[in-house]
Short mmCIF file of C-alpha atoms in Angstrom, two decimals:
data_model
loop_
_atom_site.label_atom_id
_atom_site.label_comp_id
_atom_site.label_asym_id
_atom_site.label_seq_id
_atom_site.Cartn_x
_atom_site.Cartn_y
_atom_site.Cartn_z
CA ALA A 1 165.28 11.53 176.52
CA GLN A 2 167.94 12.94 177.79
CA SER A 3 169.87 14.39 173.91
CA VAL A 4 172.19 17.13 172.70
CA ALA A 5 172.49 18.25 169.04
CA GLN A 6 176.19 19.78 167.70
CA PRO A 7 174.41 21.40 164.63
CA GLU A 8 177.80 21.06 162.58
CA ASP A 9 180.53 18.82 162.20
CA GLN A 10 183.44 21.68 161.61
CA VAL A 11 183.83 25.30 162.43
CA ASN A 12 186.73 27.18 160.39
CA VAL A 13 187.31 30.26 161.97
CA ALA A 14 189.95 32.80 160.93
CA GLU A 15 192.80 34.31 164.57
CA GLY A 16 191.95 36.19 165.88
CA ASN A 17 188.12 36.40 165.19
CA PRO A 18 185.37 35.27 168.15
CA LEU A 19 184.48 31.62 167.16
CA THR A 20 180.64 30.10 168.26
CA VAL A 21 180.40 26.00 168.61
CA LYS A 22 177.21 25.99 168.41
CA CYS A 23 175.20 23.63 170.87
CA THR A 24 170.51 22.50 171.74
CA TYR A 25 169.73 19.26 174.44
CA SER A 26 166.70 18.40 175.00
CA VAL A 27 165.48 16.97 178.79
CA SER A 28 163.11 16.69 180.74
CA GLY A 29 163.20 19.01 184.02
CA ASN A 30 166.81 21.68 184.52
CA PRO A 31 168.96 20.91 182.43
CA TYR A 32 173.38 20.08 183.41
CA LEU A 33 175.03 21.26 180.64
CA PHE A 34 178.40 20.34 179.53
CA TRP A 35 181.59 21.52 177.04
CA TYR A 36 184.56 19.68 176.95
CA VAL A 37 187.68 19.25 174.45
CA GLN A 38 189.17 16.88 173.20
CA TYR A 39 193.06 17.32 171.54
CA PRO A 40 194.52 15.06 168.96
CA ASN A 41 194.82 11.04 171.10
CA ARG A 42 194.05 12.45 174.34
CA GLY A 43 191.20 11.81 176.98
CA LEU A 44 188.25 14.53 176.80
CA GLN A 45 189.06 17.95 179.47
CA PHE A 46 186.22 20.64 180.80
CA LEU A 47 186.07 23.14 179.89
CA LEU A 48 182.48 24.98 182.19
CA LYS A 49 179.49 23.93 182.97
CA TYR A 50 175.58 25.30 183.63
CA ILE A 51 174.22 24.80 187.20
CA THR A 52 172.24 27.09 187.81
CA GLY A 53 172.87 30.91 188.34
CA ASP A 54 174.41 32.69 185.58
CA ASN A 55 172.94 32.49 182.78
CA LEU A 56 177.20 34.13 180.63
CA VAL A 57 179.37 30.86 182.92
CA LYS A 58 183.19 31.58 182.37
CA GLY A 59 185.67 29.05 181.71
CA SER A 60 189.14 26.95 181.13
CA TYR A 61 191.43 28.86 178.54
CA GLY A 62 189.34 31.75 178.04
CA PHE A 63 186.36 29.84 176.13
CA GLU A 64 182.46 31.00 178.07
CA ALA A 65 178.63 29.77 177.22
CA GLU A 66 175.74 31.24 177.27
CA PHE A 67 172.59 29.56 178.31
CA ASN A 68 169.49 30.00 176.86
CA LYS A 69 166.26 28.58 178.42
CA SER A 70 163.34 30.31 175.85
CA GLN A 71 166.14 28.79 172.63
CA THR A 72 167.39 25.35 175.19
CA SER A 73 171.43 26.31 173.65
CA PHE A 74 174.44 26.22 174.88
CA HIS A 75 176.40 27.78 173.05
CA LEU A 76 180.19 27.85 174.02
CA LYS A 77 182.29 31.23 173.29
CA LYS A 78 185.83 32.90 172.23
CA PRO A 79 186.37 36.71 171.53
CA SER A 80 189.88 35.89 169.88
CA ALA A 81 190.37 32.88 168.87
CA LEU A 82 194.20 30.77 168.90
CA VAL A 83 195.88 28.72 166.46
CA SER A 84 195.76 25.87 169.67
CA ASP A 85 192.55 26.50 170.21
CA SER A 86 191.54 23.59 167.17
CA ALA A 87 190.37 20.70 168.49
CA LEU A 88 187.35 18.59 169.05
CA TYR A 89 184.37 19.95 171.44
CA PHE A 90 182.19 17.41 172.82
CA CYS A 91 178.50 19.97 175.05
CA ALA A 92 176.85 17.36 177.38
CA VAL A 93 173.59 17.04 179.07
CA ARG A 94 172.27 15.48 182.67
CA ASP A 95 168.91 15.70 183.34
CA GLN A 96 168.32 16.71 187.19
CA PRO A 97 168.16 15.18 189.64
CA ARG A 98 168.40 11.21 187.77
CA ARG A 99 170.85 9.52 187.96
CA THR A 100 172.13 9.42 184.70
CA PRO A 101 175.07 9.42 183.10
CA LEU A 102 176.69 12.03 180.25
CA VAL A 103 175.12 12.54 177.37
CA PHE A 104 177.42 14.30 174.52
CA GLY A 105 177.35 15.20 170.92
CA LYS A 106 178.78 14.03 168.20
CA GLY A 107 181.55 17.26 168.10
CA THR A 108 182.44 19.59 166.62
CA ARG A 109 185.64 20.05 165.02
CA LEU A 110 187.15 23.52 165.16
CA SER A 111 189.08 24.68 163.26
CA VAL A 112 191.22 28.24 163.97
CA ILE A 113 193.55 28.85 160.48
CA ALA A 114 197.13 31.35 161.04
CA GLU W 1 195.44 17.62 185.91
CA ALA W 2 193.28 14.33 186.38
CA ASP W 3 193.16 11.29 188.38
CA ILE W 4 191.89 8.74 185.51
CA TYR W 5 194.65 6.31 183.77
CA GLN W 6 193.43 3.71 181.59
CA THR W 7 196.83 0.72 179.99
CA PRO W 8 197.94 -0.23 177.05
CA ARG W 9 196.90 3.85 175.43
CA TYR W 10 197.89 2.05 172.14
CA LEU W 11 196.77 -2.02 171.32
CA VAL W 12 197.13 -3.94 168.59
CA ILE W 13 195.62 -7.73 168.66
CA GLY W 14 194.43 -10.55 166.75
CA THR W 15 190.73 -11.35 166.41
CA GLY W 16 189.57 -14.30 168.65
CA LYS W 17 192.16 -12.87 171.76
CA LYS W 18 190.72 -12.49 174.95
CA ILE W 19 191.56 -8.49 176.46
CA THR W 20 191.58 -6.24 179.28
CA LEU W 21 191.38 -3.19 179.44
CA GLU W 22 192.12 -1.26 182.75
CA CYS W 23 190.94 2.37 184.40
CA SER W 24 192.03 3.74 187.73
CA GLN W 25 191.35 6.42 189.14
CA THR W 26 192.37 7.34 192.45
CA MET W 27 190.38 10.28 193.47
CA GLY W 28 187.96 7.89 194.79
CA HIS W 29 185.26 8.38 192.49
CA ASP W 30 182.65 6.84 193.02
CA LYS W 31 180.95 6.94 189.14
CA MET W 32 182.80 5.36 186.74
CA TYR W 33 181.69 4.94 182.75
CA TRP W 34 182.88 3.54 179.32
CA TYR W 35 182.79 5.16 176.37
CA GLN W 36 183.61 3.72 172.63
CA GLN W 37 185.16 6.53 170.50
CA ASP W 38 183.75 5.92 166.24
CA PRO W 39 186.58 7.38 163.55
CA GLY W 40 184.43 9.59 163.48
CA MET W 41 184.17 11.80 166.41
CA GLU W 42 180.95 10.51 168.53
CA LEU W 43 181.30 9.41 172.25
CA HIS W 44 179.28 6.41 173.20
CA LEU W 45 178.78 4.91 176.63
CA ILE W 46 178.31 1.57 176.87
CA HIS W 47 178.83 1.02 180.57
CA TYR W 48 178.35 2.70 183.72
CA SER W 49 178.92 1.52 187.83
CA TYR W 50 177.43 4.10 190.66
CA GLY W 51 179.63 2.11 192.43
CA VAL W 52 181.08 -0.97 194.37
CA ASN W 53 179.52 -4.47 192.83
CA SER W 54 177.12 -2.82 190.92
CA THR W 55 176.89 -2.28 186.34
CA GLU W 56 175.22 -1.25 183.61
CA LYS W 57 174.77 -1.47 180.73
CA GLY W 58 175.40 1.94 178.32
CA ASP W 59 172.82 3.16 175.31
CA LEU W 60 175.49 1.84 172.36
CA SER W 61 175.34 -1.83 172.84
CA SER W 62 177.88 -3.88 173.88
CA GLU W 63 180.11 -7.38 173.59
CA SER W 64 181.95 -6.23 176.16
CA THR W 65 181.37 -7.11 179.80
CA VAL W 66 182.56 -4.20 183.40
CA SER W 67 183.59 -5.51 186.66
CA ARG W 68 183.60 -2.55 189.58
CA ILE W 69 185.15 -4.80 192.67
CA ARG W 70 187.06 -1.92 194.29
CA THR W 71 186.36 1.54 194.03
CA GLU W 72 189.13 3.04 191.69
CA HIS W 73 189.44 0.13 189.93
CA PHE W 74 186.75 0.21 186.17
CA PRO W 75 188.37 -3.27 183.60
CA LEU W 76 186.44 -3.18 180.74
CA THR W 77 187.02 -7.07 178.67
CA LEU W 78 186.83 -8.52 175.62
CA GLU W 79 185.60 -12.04 175.53
CA SER W 80 186.56 -12.53 172.18
CA ALA W 81 188.22 -9.02 169.88
CA ARG W 82 186.67 -8.89 166.71
CA PRO W 83 187.77 -6.29 163.73
CA SER W 84 184.89 -4.78 164.58
CA HIS W 85 185.77 -3.63 168.27
CA THR W 86 188.54 -1.20 166.66
CA SER W 87 187.98 2.08 168.19
CA GLN W 88 188.94 3.90 170.84
CA TYR W 89 187.85 3.57 174.88
CA LEU W 90 187.91 5.97 176.64
CA CYS W 91 186.80 5.75 181.02
CA ALA W 92 185.57 8.44 182.67
CA SER W 93 185.29 8.86 186.82
CA ARG W 94 183.06 11.16 189.02
CA SER W 95 181.67 12.14 191.85
CA GLU W 96 177.83 12.92 193.40
CA ARG W 97 178.88 11.86 196.41
CA GLY W 98 177.54 15.47 198.55
CA THR W 99 176.98 16.79 195.32
CA GLY W 100 173.62 16.45 193.44
CA GLY W 101 175.48 15.28 191.19
CA LEU W 102 176.69 18.81 189.86
CA THR W 103 179.85 17.58 189.54
CA GLU W 104 182.06 17.64 186.31
CA ALA W 105 183.19 14.18 185.29
CA PHE W 106 187.33 13.92 184.53
CA PHE W 107 188.50 10.82 181.93
CA GLY W 108 191.67 9.06 180.99
CA GLN W 109 193.59 9.52 177.64
CA GLY W 110 192.09 6.55 176.08
CA THR W 111 193.44 3.36 174.89
CA ARG W 112 193.69 2.79 171.25
CA LEU W 113 192.57 -0.43 170.39
CA THR W 114 192.96 -2.11 167.06
CA VAL W 115 192.13 -5.34 166.39
CA VAL W 116 194.04 -6.91 162.64
#
């Protein structure tokens, strides 16, 4: 069975500092990996995905994520955090090529402090 | 901007009432999903559909039911609402035709349900 772990419920970062939101996964085959962001009272917005190819994936709003197969991780990163990045972040995985829905992590609340 | 819509955005309803949460998408996506989101944030898959006349239960047991009579429409119904159903409900869709599962899901803005 596929699963995702986000070990941190909350991450606090000062504006301008780099940020990392951690994600590890477990699948039986090769993973499709996704990051989503949720702002208050909104649905989830897609940030980026890893399917195959380069381990460093670039996405929306300056975010990027690094796929590490040996550590089964897909950490979300940004070189310089903005206050407007404060939101909930969800990592998700699908086990390809099986017809399985996305499985989400529990979410990490990012607070960027001015 | 994703073309997936949920109505109502907010709903307060009394115990025992029947309610239907609407979800529609105009992208022609074959796959649609309903997630329940805890107040503490975690998302739980409660129903999904791979196409017309296809529905499956998700990981979280739910007293709700769904139907998929048309590609664009995936309503969720609670026959008798209870306070334990108070939550945020998120609908999502994606297309897998010709992509081998490479596409991301698009989410609606959610329905926040309160049962009193």
